[in-house]
Coordinates of C-alpha atoms (C1' of nucleotides) in Angstrom, one line a residue:
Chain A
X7 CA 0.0 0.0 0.0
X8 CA 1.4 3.6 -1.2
X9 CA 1.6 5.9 1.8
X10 CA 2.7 9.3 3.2
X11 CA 6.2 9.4 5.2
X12 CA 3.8 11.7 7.9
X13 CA 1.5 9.2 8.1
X14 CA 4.1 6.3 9.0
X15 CA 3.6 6.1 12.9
X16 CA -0.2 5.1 11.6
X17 CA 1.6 2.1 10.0
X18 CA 3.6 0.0 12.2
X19 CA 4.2 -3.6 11.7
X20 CA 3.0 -3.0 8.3
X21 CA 4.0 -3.7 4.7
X22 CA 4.2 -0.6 3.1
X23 CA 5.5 1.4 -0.3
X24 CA 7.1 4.8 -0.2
X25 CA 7.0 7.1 -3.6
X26 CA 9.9 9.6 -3.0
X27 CA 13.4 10.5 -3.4
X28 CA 16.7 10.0 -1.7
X29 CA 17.3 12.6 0.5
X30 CA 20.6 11.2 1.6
X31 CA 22.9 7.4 2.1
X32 CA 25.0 5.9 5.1
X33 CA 26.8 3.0 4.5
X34 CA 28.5 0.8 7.5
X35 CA 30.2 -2.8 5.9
X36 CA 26.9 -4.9 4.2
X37 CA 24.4 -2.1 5.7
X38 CA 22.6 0.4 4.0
X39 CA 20.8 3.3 5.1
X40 CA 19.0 5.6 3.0
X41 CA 16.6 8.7 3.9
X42 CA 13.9 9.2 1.4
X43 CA 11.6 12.2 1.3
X44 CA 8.4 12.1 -0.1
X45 CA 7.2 15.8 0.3
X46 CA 5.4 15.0 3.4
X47 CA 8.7 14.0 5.6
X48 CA 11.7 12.2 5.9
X49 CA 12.1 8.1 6.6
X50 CA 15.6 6.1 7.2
X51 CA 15.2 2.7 5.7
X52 CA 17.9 0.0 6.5
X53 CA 19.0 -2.5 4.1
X54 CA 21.4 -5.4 5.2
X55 CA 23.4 -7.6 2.7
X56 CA 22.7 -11.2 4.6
X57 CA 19.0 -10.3 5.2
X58 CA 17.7 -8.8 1.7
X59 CA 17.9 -9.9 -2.1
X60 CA 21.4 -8.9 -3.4
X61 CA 19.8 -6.9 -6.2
X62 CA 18.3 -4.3 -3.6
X63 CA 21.3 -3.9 -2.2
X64 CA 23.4 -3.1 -5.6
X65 CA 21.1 -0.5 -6.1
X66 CA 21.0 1.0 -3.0
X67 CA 25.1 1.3 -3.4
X68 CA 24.6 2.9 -7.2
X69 CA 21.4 4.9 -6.3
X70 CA 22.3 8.6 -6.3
X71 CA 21.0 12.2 -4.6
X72 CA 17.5 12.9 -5.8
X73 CA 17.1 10.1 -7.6
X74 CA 13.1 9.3 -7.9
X75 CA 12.7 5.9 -6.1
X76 CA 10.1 3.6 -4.7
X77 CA 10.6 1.6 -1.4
X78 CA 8.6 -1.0 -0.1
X79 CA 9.0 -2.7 3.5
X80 CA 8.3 -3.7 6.9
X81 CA 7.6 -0.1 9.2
X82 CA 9.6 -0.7 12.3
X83 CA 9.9 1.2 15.5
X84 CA 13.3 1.8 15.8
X85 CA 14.2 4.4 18.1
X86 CA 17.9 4.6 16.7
X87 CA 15.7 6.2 13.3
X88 CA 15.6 10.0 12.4
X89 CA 11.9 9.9 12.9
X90 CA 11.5 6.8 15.4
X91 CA 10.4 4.5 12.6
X92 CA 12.9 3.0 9.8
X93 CA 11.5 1.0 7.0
X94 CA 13.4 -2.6 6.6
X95 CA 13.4 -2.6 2.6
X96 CA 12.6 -5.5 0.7
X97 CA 12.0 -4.2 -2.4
X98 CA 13.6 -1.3 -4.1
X99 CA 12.8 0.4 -7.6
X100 CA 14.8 3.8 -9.4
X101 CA 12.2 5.4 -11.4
X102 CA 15.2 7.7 -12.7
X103 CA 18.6 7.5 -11.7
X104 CA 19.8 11.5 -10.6
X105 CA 22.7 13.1 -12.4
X106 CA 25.1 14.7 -9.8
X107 CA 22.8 16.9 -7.8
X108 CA 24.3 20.5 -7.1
X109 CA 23.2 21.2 -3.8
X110 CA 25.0 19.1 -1.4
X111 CA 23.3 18.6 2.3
X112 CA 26.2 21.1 3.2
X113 CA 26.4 24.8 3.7
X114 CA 25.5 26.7 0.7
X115 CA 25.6 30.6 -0.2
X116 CA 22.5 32.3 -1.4
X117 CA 24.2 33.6 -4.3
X118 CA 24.6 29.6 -5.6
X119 CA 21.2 28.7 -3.9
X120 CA 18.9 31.5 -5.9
X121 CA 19.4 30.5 -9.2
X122 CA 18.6 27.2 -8.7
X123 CA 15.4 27.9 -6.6
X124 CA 13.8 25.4 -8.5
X125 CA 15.8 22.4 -6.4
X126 CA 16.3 24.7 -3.2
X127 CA 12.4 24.0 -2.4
X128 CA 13.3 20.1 -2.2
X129 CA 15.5 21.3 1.0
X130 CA 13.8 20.5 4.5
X131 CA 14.0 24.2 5.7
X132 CA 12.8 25.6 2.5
X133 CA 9.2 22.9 2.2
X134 CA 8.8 23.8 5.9
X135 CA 8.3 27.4 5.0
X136 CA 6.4 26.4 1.6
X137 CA 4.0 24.7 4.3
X138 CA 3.7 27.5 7.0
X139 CA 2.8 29.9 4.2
X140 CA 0.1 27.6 2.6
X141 CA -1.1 27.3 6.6
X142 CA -0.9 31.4 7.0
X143 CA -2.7 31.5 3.5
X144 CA -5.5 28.9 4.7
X145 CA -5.7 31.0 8.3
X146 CA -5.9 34.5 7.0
X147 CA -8.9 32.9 4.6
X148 CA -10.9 31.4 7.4
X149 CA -10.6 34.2 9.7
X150 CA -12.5 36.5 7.3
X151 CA -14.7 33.7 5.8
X152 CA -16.0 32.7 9.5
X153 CA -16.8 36.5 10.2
X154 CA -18.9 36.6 6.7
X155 CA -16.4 38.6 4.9
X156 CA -16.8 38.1 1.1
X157 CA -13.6 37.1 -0.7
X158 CA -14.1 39.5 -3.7
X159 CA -11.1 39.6 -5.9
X160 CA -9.7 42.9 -7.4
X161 CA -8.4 42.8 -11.0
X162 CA -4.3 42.6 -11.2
X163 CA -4.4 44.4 -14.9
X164 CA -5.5 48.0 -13.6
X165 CA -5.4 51.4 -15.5
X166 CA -3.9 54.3 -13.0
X167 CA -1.8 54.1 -9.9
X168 CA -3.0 53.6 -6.4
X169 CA -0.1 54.6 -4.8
X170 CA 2.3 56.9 -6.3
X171 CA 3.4 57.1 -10.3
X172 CA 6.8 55.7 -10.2
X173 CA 7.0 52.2 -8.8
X174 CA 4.4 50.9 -11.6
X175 CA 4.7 48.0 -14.1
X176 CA 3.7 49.2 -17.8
X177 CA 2.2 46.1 -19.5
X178 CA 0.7 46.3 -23.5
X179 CA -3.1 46.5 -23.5
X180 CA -4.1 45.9 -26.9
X181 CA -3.5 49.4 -28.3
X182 CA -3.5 51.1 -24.7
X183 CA -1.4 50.9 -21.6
X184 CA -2.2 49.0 -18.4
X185 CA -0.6 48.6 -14.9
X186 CA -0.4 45.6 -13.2
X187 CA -1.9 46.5 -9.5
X188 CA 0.2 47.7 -6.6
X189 CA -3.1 47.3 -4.5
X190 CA -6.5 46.1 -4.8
X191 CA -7.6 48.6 -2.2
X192 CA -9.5 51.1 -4.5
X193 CA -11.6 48.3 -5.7
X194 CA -12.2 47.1 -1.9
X195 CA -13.6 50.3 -1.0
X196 CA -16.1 49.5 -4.2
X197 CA -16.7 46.1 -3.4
X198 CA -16.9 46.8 0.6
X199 CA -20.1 49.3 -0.5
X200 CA -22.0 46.9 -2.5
X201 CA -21.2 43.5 0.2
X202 CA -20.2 45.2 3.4
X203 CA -17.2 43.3 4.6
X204 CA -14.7 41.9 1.9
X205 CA -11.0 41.1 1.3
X206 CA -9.1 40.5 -1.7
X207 CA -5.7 38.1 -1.9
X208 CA -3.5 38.2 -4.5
X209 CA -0.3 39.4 -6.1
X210 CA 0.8 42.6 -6.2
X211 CA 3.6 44.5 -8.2
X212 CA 6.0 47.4 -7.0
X213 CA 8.4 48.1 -9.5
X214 CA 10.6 50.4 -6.8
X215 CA 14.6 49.7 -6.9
X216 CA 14.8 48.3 -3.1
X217 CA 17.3 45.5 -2.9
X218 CA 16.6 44.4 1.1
X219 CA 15.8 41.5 2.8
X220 CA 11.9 43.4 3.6
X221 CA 11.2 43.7 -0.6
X222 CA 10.0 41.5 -3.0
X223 CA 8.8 43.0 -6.6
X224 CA 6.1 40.9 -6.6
X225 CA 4.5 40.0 -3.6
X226 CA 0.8 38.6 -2.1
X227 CA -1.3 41.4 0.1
X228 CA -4.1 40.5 1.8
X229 CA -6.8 43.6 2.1
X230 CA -9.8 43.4 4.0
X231 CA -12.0 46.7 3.6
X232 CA -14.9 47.2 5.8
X233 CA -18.1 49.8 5.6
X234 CA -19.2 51.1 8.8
X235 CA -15.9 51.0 10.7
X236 CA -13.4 53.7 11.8
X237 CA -10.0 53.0 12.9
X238 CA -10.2 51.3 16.3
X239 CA -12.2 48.8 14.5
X240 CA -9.7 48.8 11.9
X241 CA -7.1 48.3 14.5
X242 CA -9.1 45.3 16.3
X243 CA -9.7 43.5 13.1
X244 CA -6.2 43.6 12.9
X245 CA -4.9 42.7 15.9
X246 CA -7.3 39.5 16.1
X247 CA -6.7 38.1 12.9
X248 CA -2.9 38.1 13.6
X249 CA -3.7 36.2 16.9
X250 CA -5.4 34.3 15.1
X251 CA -3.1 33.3 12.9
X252 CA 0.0 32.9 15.0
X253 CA -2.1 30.2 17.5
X254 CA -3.5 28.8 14.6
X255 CA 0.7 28.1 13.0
X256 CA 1.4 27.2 16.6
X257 CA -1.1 24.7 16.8
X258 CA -0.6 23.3 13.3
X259 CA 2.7 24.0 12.5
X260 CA 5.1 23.1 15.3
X261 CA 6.7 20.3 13.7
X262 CA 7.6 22.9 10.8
X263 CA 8.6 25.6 13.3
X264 CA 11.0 23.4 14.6
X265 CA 12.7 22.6 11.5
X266 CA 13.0 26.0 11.1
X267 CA 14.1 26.0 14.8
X268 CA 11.5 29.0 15.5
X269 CA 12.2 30.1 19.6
X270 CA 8.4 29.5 20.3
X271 CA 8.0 31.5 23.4
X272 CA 8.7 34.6 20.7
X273 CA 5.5 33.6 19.2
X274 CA 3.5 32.0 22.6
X275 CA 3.7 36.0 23.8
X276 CA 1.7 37.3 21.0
X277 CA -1.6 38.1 22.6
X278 CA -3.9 40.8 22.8
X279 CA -3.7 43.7 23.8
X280 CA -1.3 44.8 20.8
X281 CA -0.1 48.1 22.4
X282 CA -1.5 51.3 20.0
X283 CA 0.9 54.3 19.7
X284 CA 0.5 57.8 18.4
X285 CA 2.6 58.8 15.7
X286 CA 3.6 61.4 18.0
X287 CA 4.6 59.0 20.8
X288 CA 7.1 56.9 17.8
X289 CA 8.5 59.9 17.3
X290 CA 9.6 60.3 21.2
X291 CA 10.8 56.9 21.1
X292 CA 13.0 57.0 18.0
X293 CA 14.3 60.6 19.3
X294 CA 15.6 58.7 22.8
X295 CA 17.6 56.8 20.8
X296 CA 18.2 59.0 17.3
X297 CA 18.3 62.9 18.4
X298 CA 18.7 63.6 14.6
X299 CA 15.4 62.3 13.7
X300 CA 13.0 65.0 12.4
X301 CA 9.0 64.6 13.3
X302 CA 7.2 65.1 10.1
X303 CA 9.0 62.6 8.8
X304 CA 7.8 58.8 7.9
X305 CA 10.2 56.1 9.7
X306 CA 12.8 54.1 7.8
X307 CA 14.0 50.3 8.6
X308 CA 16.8 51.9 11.4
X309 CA 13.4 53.9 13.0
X310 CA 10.8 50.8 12.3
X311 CA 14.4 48.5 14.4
X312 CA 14.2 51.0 17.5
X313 CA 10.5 50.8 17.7
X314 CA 10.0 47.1 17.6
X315 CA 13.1 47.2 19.7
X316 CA 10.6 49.0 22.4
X317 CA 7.8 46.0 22.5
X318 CA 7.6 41.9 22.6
X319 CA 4.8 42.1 20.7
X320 CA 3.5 44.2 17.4
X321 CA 2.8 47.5 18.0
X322 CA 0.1 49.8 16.4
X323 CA 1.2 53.2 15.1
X324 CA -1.4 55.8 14.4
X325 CA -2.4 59.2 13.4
X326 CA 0.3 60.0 11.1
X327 CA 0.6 63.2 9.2
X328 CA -1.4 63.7 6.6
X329 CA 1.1 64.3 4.1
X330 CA 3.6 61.0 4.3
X331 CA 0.1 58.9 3.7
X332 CA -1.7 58.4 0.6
X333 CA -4.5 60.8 -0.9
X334 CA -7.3 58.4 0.5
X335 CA -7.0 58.6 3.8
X336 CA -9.3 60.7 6.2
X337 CA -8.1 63.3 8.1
X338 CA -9.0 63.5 11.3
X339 CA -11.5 65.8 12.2
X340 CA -10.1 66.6 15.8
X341 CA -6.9 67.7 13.9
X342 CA -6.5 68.2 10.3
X343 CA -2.7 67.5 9.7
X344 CA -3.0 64.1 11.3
X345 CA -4.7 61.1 9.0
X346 CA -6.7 58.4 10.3
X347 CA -4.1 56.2 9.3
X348 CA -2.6 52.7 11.0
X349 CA 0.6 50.9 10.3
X350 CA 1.6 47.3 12.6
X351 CA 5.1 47.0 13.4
X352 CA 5.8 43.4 13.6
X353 CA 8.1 42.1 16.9
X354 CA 11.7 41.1 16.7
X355 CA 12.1 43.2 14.0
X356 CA 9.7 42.1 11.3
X357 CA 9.3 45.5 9.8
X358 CA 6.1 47.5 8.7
X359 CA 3.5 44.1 8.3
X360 CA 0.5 46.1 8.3
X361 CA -0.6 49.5 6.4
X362 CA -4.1 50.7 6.3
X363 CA -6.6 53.3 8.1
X364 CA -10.0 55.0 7.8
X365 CA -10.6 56.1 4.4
X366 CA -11.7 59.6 3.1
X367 CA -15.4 59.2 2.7
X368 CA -16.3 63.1 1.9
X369 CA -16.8 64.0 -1.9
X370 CA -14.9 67.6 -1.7
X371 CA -12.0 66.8 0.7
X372 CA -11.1 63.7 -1.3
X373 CA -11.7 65.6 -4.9
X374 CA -9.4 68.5 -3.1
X375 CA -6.9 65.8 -2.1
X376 CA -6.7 64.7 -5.9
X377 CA -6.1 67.7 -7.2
X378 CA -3.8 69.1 -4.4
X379 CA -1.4 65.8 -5.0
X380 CA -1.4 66.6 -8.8
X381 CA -3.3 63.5 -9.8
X382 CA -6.3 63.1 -12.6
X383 CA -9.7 63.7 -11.6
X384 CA -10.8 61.7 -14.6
X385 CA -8.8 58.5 -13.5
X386 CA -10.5 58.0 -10.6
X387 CA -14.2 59.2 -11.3
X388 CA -15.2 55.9 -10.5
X389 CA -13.7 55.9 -6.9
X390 CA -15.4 59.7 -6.4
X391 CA -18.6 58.0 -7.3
X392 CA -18.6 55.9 -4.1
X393 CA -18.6 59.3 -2.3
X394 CA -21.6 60.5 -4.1
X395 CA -23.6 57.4 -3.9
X396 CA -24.2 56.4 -0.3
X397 CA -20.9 57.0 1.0
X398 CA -20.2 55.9 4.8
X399 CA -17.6 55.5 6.9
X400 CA -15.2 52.4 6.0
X401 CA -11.5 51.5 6.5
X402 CA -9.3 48.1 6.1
X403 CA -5.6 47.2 6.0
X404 CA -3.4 45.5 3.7
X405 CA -0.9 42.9 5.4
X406 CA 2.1 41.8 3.3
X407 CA 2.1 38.0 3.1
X408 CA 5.6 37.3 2.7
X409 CA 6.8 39.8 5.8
X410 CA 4.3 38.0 8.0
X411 CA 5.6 34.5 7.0
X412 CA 9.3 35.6 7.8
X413 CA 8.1 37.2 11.0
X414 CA 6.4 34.1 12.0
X415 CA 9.1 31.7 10.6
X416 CA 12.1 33.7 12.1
X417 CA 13.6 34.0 8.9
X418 CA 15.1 37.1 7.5
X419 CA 15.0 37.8 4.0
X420 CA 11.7 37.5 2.1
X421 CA 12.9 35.7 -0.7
X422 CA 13.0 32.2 1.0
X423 CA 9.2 32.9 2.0
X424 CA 7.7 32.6 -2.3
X425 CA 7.8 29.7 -3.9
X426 CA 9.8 32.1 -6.8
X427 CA 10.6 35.4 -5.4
X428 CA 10.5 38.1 -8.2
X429 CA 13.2 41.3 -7.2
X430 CA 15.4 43.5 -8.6
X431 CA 17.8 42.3 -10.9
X432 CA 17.0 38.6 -10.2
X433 CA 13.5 37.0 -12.3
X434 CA 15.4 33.1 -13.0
X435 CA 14.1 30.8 -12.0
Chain B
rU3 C1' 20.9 56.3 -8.1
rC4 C1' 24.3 56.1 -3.8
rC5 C1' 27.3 53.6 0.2
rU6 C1' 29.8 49.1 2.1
rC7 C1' 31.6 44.2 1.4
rG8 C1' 32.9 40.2 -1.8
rG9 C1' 34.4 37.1 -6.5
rU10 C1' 40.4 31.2 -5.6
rA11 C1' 38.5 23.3 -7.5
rG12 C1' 31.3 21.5 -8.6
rC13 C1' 30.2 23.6 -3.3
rU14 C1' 32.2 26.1 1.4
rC15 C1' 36.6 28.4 2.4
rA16 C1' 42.4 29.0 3.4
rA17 C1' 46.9 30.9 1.4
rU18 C1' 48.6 39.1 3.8
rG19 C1' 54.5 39.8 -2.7
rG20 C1' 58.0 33.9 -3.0
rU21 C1' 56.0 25.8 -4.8
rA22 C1' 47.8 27.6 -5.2
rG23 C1' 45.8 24.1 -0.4
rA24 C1' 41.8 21.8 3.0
rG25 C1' 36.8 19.9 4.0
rC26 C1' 32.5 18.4 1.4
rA27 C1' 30.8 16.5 -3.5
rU28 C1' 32.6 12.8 -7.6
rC29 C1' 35.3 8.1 -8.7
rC30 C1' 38.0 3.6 -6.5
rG31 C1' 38.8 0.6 -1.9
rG32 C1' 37.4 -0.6 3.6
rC33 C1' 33.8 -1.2 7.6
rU34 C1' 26.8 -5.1 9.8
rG35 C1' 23.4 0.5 13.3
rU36 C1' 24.7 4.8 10.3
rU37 C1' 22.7 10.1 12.2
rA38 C1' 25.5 16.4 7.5
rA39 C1' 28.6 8.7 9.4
rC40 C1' 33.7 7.4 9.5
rC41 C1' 38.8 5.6 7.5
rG42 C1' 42.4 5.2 3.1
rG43 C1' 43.4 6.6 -2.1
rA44 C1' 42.6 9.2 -6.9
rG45 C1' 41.0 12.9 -10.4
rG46 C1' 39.7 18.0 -10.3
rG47 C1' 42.5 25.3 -11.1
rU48 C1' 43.5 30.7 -17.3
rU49 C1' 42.6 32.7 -8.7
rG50 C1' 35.6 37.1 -12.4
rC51 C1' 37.7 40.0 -17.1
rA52 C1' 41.4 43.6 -19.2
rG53 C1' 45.6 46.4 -18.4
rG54 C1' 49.7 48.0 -15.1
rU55 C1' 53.8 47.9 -11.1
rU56 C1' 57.6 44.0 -9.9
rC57 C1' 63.1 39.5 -10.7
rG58 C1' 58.4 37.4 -9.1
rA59 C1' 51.1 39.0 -8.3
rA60 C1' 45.4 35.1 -5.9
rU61 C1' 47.8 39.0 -3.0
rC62 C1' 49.6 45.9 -4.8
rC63 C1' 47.4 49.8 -8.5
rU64 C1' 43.6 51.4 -12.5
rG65 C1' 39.2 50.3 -15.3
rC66 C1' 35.2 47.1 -16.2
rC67 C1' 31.7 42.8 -15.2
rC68 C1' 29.0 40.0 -11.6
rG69 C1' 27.0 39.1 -6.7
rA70 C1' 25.5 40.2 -1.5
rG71 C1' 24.2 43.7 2.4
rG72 C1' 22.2 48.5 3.3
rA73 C1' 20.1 53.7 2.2
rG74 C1' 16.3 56.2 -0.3
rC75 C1' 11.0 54.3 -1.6
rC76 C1' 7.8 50.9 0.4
rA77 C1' 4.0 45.9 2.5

RNA sequence: UCCUCGGUAGCUCAAUGGUAGAGCAUCCGGCUGUUAACCGGAGGGUUGCAGGUUCGAAUCCUGCCCGAGGAGCCA
């Protein structure tokens, strides 16, 4: 019977096959062990010379790296295992035989490891992440889905900016131009108006010339957008979904976590309350440590470093100025020159995870806005229509996928955290 | 666009102006419980490219190419 390596503790004193490839070989005299992978996890099998069919064994000494196998045997405890179970072979096929496979279970520099992405992902560290994101993916969903948000997708192909003019990728559209979307937050707000709470999920395109570990030119955001809210409600939507998300890859995930060797009591402290800070009251605690810094302006990575620095868990940020946020969002009424605008620090020096706010609902201060930012009225006539046709107060966030998944993993650079990370200078493999 | 660091065997690195080397990988041999197994042997090099200084350059100088980290911008 085929099964899963994860599923092999279900399976003891069994015969079973294993589909996989070799992970790895130890030899010892007339004994054999190999470690095949299957996707699912690791298993040792033993083979010895005296108690197996000769032919096993030869191939077991001319089977190579990678090589695409099938095992079949007796599942034994065997505490002396990687695993706690072995499999005692006695039968062993080679579907192919692998040439010499470049990536050796030594160290290896990212430099030799990007280009050949495409047989990185077969590493054990790199399929845990893989399967943490596809958990994060499968959490962030359910979170909104059990809550009744709709799952309303915004188009990727997109005809103006949402954010600024510069960081945009110019595709051929028939005999026009088209963008592909930096944000699917305009749409939200449209989307949010006709089915009250939605999200959308899906790529997103910045063609800006950062080369750090926090950027990815393409990259998954997940934007919720809510009518009727304003931005406490903003802020506790976002606060419980990333609860909800860290117990839920705690919970599922552990086995991954530790392969990743994660310090869980980093992510066991993430709880509510999130503490919520004024713009203002960053400012004071990037000044403690950097005199230089000038308020007005928005925080870099050394500013976002001493904030997170400050807190063991993410930290809200709120009421920015005005003019370092985007023409959407609403000022506050209390003070003009500060926005109703949130950003989420992550812990342990994530980086800026979370970006959203309360968003302009008035028909003249946004059409001001517009025009005061040198933008085109005509280009978003669409989006002033949802100001003059029932317009309410509404808000959401966008959360960057891959800076979550790093935060949660404890890895650093963003590129291990896609499948096929797209970035400056680098779009092989 | 700017700043910093780097490029030596398939991979990871050493050799600080004087014979280019080690570990891993590969190939051959040994070992009946290995855990990135171990032990012995072999093959493997236009030191990123082009100039220059020098009796002599991987090493010093100039230019270029490529890569990494970071700034700005941003999730």
């Amino acid at each position: 019977m085929h099964i899963y390596i994860e599923n092999i503790a279900k399976h003891e004193a069994k015969e079973v096959t294993v589909k996989g490839w070799l992970y790895n070989k130890r030899s010892s005299g007339k004994i054999r062990f190999i470690l095949i992978r299957d996707g699912t996890g690791i298993v040792q099998s033993v083979i010895a010379k005296d108690e197996t069919k000769n032919s096993i064994f030869e191939i077991a000494d001319k089977i190579t790296q990678e090589s695409s196998v099938m095992l079949t045997g007796l599942v034994k405890k065997e505490d002396r295992a990687p695993g706690g179970y072995e499999i005692v072979a006695n039968d062993l096929q080679i579907i192919q035989l692998a040439q010499e496979y470049p990536i050796t279970p030594k160290d290896h520099s990212v430099e030799f490891l990007l280009p050949l992405r495409h047989l990185w992902l077969r590493s054990k560290k790199q399929s845990a992440i893989m399967r943490v994101r596809h958990e994060i993916i499968k959490a962030c969903r359910d979170f909104f889905d059990d809550q009744g948000f709709v799952c309303a997708d915004a188009p990727i192909l997109t005809p103006a900016a949402v954010e600024g003019t510069t960081t945009l990728f110019e595709v051929e559209y028939y005999d026009q131009k088209a963008y592909l979307s930096q944000s699917g937050q305009l749409y939200n707000e449209a989307t949010a108006a006709a089915l009250g709470k939605v999200y959308c999920f899906g790529p997103t395109f910045r063609a800006e010339k950062s080369k750090t570990r926090r950027h990815l030119t393409e990259f998954w955001m997940l934007e919720p957008e809510v009518a009727f809210i304003e931005l406490d409600g903003i802020m506790d939507l976002a606060e419980n979904m990333v609860v909800y998300i860290v117990k839920r890859i705690l919970e599922r995930k552990s086995t991954e976590l530790k392969t990743l060797e994660r310090d869980f009591s980093k992510l066991e402290s993430i709880k509510k309350p999130f503490p919520r800070i004024t713009y203002e009251e960053a400012v004071k605690i990037v000044q403690k440590k950097d005199k230089t810094f000038p308020e007005g302006n928005d925080f870099g990575a050394p500013h976002e470093t001493i904030i997170s620095e400050s807190f063991d868990k993410p930290v809200f940020i709120h009421h920015y100025p005005v003019n370092i946020k985007a023409f959407y969002m609403k000022r506050d009424p209390a003070d003009e020159s500060l926005s109703l605008s949130v950003d989420m620090i992550g812990s342990e020096n994530a980086g800026e995870l979370i970006g959203g706010g309360q968003r302009e609902d008035n028909y003249e201060t946004l059409l001001k806005s517009i025009k005061e930012r040198g933008l085109s009225e005509d280009t978003y006539a669409w989006y002033l229509d949802l100001r003059k046709y029932g317009t309410c107060p509404h808000g959401g966030f966008g959360l960057g996928l891959e800076r979550t998944i790093a935060w949660i993993c404890g890895i650093k650079h963003c590129r291990e955290t896609i499948p096929f990370p797209r970035m400056l200078d680098r779009v092989y493999p």
